[in-house]
């Protein structure tokens, strides 16, 4: 018989100074502890202990030179958490906030997310505390080369397949893949999120944002309504937010906010034209990490130093970074009549925020379900690479939509409570956990 507090006390002792990892493990363990206690096979196989310990944590030095000839040292990571279901799979994050604990929490979440996609992928994550902010293109190229010169030793198309995450987009994947190819001399698609001309998949850049809107549309159907006509707050302005605003517009909803580290944009007309979407991409490409110029360009309002959760909306989509939506933000959303919060960044809500939403019976989708579209299309990119062919955009999009539909079904199956409220987070945790746990039992230790 496991008790949550005893299990967590032991985990905290073994992982000191890793609050995000501890938060992620607590959230999953709280959801699955009854499932474990009811299943003698899971207890006998010590699944809880084994599933919360990464297979390995790789850390390496990254040395690079800036444009003025100064040498810098950063730390690179790859956490290979579990390959029970397939090769380790998960993104690379370049952000000043990255620590070993961040990497471990992201890799842990990735294990269950990837299980939910139904594709044969294990979970991993990597990155560096390197900040691309203010860096020139040449500096980013040199950093990527140096990073891959270490990372290439640990990855391979059938062992570990990295992709992008915060701070790693198409440009960085290009530089990283170029260096891998230069060293190893293979074109086997060891990274996903590649350019279309050299092995990438159509719809991969949009996939996370498209997927989260498909998931939200299914949630609205559970509530007897639809996404069409809804007012939406989105945070962030990167790749994920970009895909989300495009799909929201296509499905007839109106996104009225985006945000950056400098504040948020309130655009009452909606972020709903190809010109505005292209402008978001140009803001990102400039490496300045600000959204303020959008307000001048499109006559929208810029609210300095604040997050968009104070704006009255039907649906909120945190699309930036972990713990960006706090209990106070959740309170503001609830008092403004929010209908659902769809976590699109990984662990975008604090534990307290998620609990407050659930206590108020607000529909809450966890990141590992709602944002799984990105890694799902990465899995489809791996399939296309293995077959040496390309699928059309509509073929990839149809598969993405079907995968998001099946993730939603699993969340409902395991998350429906007696009063009819759907605990999507609990459902996602149980569904993902069972897949990985069953495989671990079958594979032995
Ligand atoms: O958090 C994520 O799922 C990602 N950054 C995408 C990972 C991937 O391998 O496409």
mmCIF file with all atom_site columns, C-alpha atoms in Angstrom, residues 92 94 137 140-148 162-165 167-183 186-187 190-200 381:
data_model
loop_
_atom_site.group_PDB
_atom_site.id
_atom_site.type_symbol
_atom_site.label_atom_id
_atom_site.label_alt_id
_atom_site.label_comp_id
_atom_site.label_asym_id
_atom_site.label_entity_id
_atom_site.label_seq_id
_atom_site.pdbx_PDB_ins_code
_atom_site.Cartn_x
_atom_site.Cartn_y
_atom_site.Cartn_z
_atom_site.occupancy
_atom_site.B_iso_or_equiv
_atom_site.pdbx_formal_charge
_atom_site.auth_seq_id
_atom_site.auth_comp_id
_atom_site.auth_asym_id
_atom_site.auth_atom_id
_atom_site.pdbx_PDB_model_num
ATOM 1  C CA . UNK A 1 92  ? 15.504 20.760 -26.473 1.00 0.00 ? 92  UNK A CA 1
ATOM 2  C CA . UNK A 1 94  ? 17.441 26.906 -24.685 1.00 0.00 ? 94  UNK A CA 1
ATOM 3  C CA . UNK A 1 137 ? 22.447 34.553 -35.903 1.00 0.00 ? 137 UNK A CA 1
ATOM 4  C CA . UNK A 1 140 ? 23.352 30.983 -32.300 1.00 0.00 ? 140 UNK A CA 1
ATOM 5  C CA . UNK A 1 141 ? 25.002 28.958 -35.062 1.00 0.00 ? 141 UNK A CA 1
ATOM 6  C CA . UNK A 1 142 ? 28.221 28.651 -33.060 1.00 0.00 ? 142 UNK A CA 1
ATOM 7  C CA . UNK A 1 143 ? 26.347 27.680 -29.903 1.00 0.00 ? 143 UNK A CA 1
ATOM 8  C CA . UNK A 1 144 ? 24.304 25.023 -31.747 1.00 0.00 ? 144 UNK A CA 1
ATOM 9  C CA . UNK A 1 145 ? 27.419 23.531 -33.334 1.00 0.00 ? 145 UNK A CA 1
ATOM 10 C CA . UNK A 1 146 ? 29.164 23.295 -30.011 1.00 0.00 ? 146 UNK A CA 1
ATOM 11 C CA . UNK A 1 147 ? 26.080 21.838 -28.298 1.00 0.00 ? 147 UNK A CA 1
ATOM 12 C CA . UNK A 1 148 ? 25.647 19.134 -30.945 1.00 0.00 ? 148 UNK A CA 1
ATOM 13 C CA . UNK A 1 162 ? 15.341 15.372 -29.910 1.00 0.00 ? 162 UNK A CA 1
ATOM 14 C CA . UNK A 1 163 ? 13.255 18.236 -31.308 1.00 0.00 ? 163 UNK A CA 1
ATOM 15 C CA . UNK A 1 164 ? 12.581 21.886 -30.494 1.00 0.00 ? 164 UNK A CA 1
ATOM 16 C CA . UNK A 1 165 ? 11.066 23.513 -27.408 1.00 0.00 ? 165 UNK A CA 1
ATOM 17 C CA . UNK A 1 167 ? 14.163 28.845 -27.701 1.00 0.00 ? 167 UNK A CA 1
ATOM 18 C CA . UNK A 1 168 ? 14.702 26.081 -30.251 1.00 0.00 ? 168 UNK A CA 1
ATOM 19 C CA . UNK A 1 169 ? 12.786 26.523 -33.500 1.00 0.00 ? 169 UNK A CA 1
ATOM 20 C CA . UNK A 1 170 ? 13.354 25.753 -37.154 1.00 0.00 ? 170 UNK A CA 1
ATOM 21 C CA . UNK A 1 171 ? 16.560 27.781 -37.366 1.00 0.00 ? 171 UNK A CA 1
ATOM 22 C CA . UNK A 1 172 ? 18.193 26.064 -34.394 1.00 0.00 ? 172 UNK A CA 1
ATOM 23 C CA . UNK A 1 173 ? 17.077 22.600 -35.533 1.00 0.00 ? 173 UNK A CA 1
ATOM 24 C CA . UNK A 1 174 ? 18.730 23.378 -38.889 1.00 0.00 ? 174 UNK A CA 1
ATOM 25 C CA . UNK A 1 175 ? 22.043 24.319 -37.286 1.00 0.00 ? 175 UNK A CA 1
ATOM 26 C CA . UNK A 1 176 ? 21.921 21.315 -34.941 1.00 0.00 ? 176 UNK A CA 1
ATOM 27 C CA . UNK A 1 177 ? 21.007 18.858 -37.693 1.00 0.00 ? 177 UNK A CA 1
ATOM 28 C CA . UNK A 1 178 ? 23.690 20.305 -39.966 1.00 0.00 ? 178 UNK A CA 1
ATOM 29 C CA . UNK A 1 179 ? 26.327 19.652 -37.309 1.00 0.00 ? 179 UNK A CA 1
ATOM 30 C CA . UNK A 1 180 ? 25.054 16.126 -36.593 1.00 0.00 ? 180 UNK A CA 1
ATOM 31 C CA . UNK A 1 181 ? 25.229 15.323 -40.293 1.00 0.00 ? 181 UNK A CA 1
ATOM 32 C CA . UNK A 1 182 ? 28.700 16.817 -40.539 1.00 0.00 ? 182 UNK A CA 1
ATOM 33 C CA . UNK A 1 183 ? 29.985 14.614 -37.680 1.00 0.00 ? 183 UNK A CA 1
ATOM 34 C CA . UNK A 1 186 ? 24.015 10.209 -41.810 1.00 0.00 ? 186 UNK A CA 1
ATOM 35 C CA . UNK A 1 187 ? 20.706 11.575 -42.980 1.00 0.00 ? 187 UNK A CA 1
ATOM 36 C CA . UNK A 1 190 ? 17.760 12.110 -35.832 1.00 0.00 ? 190 UNK A CA 1
ATOM 37 C CA . UNK A 1 191 ? 15.917 15.345 -34.997 1.00 0.00 ? 191 UNK A CA 1
ATOM 38 C CA . UNK A 1 192 ? 12.321 16.313 -35.689 1.00 0.00 ? 192 UNK A CA 1
ATOM 39 C CA . UNK A 1 193 ? 11.013 19.753 -36.567 1.00 0.00 ? 193 UNK A CA 1
ATOM 40 C CA . UNK A 1 194 ? 13.322 19.768 -39.570 1.00 0.00 ? 194 UNK A CA 1
ATOM 41 C CA . UNK A 1 195 ? 12.776 22.045 -42.583 1.00 0.00 ? 195 UNK A CA 1
ATOM 42 C CA . UNK A 1 196 ? 10.413 20.665 -45.193 1.00 0.00 ? 196 UNK A CA 1
ATOM 43 C CA . UNK A 1 197 ? 13.117 20.512 -47.865 1.00 0.00 ? 197 UNK A CA 1
ATOM 44 C CA . UNK A 1 198 ? 15.409 18.275 -45.778 1.00 0.00 ? 198 UNK A CA 1
ATOM 45 C CA . UNK A 1 199 ? 13.210 15.705 -44.090 1.00 0.00 ? 199 UNK A CA 1
ATOM 46 C CA . UNK A 1 200 ? 10.729 17.780 -42.096 1.00 0.00 ? 200 UNK A CA 1
ATOM 47 C CA . UNK A 1 381 ? 7.870  12.937 -39.029 1.00 0.00 ? 381 UNK A CA 1
#
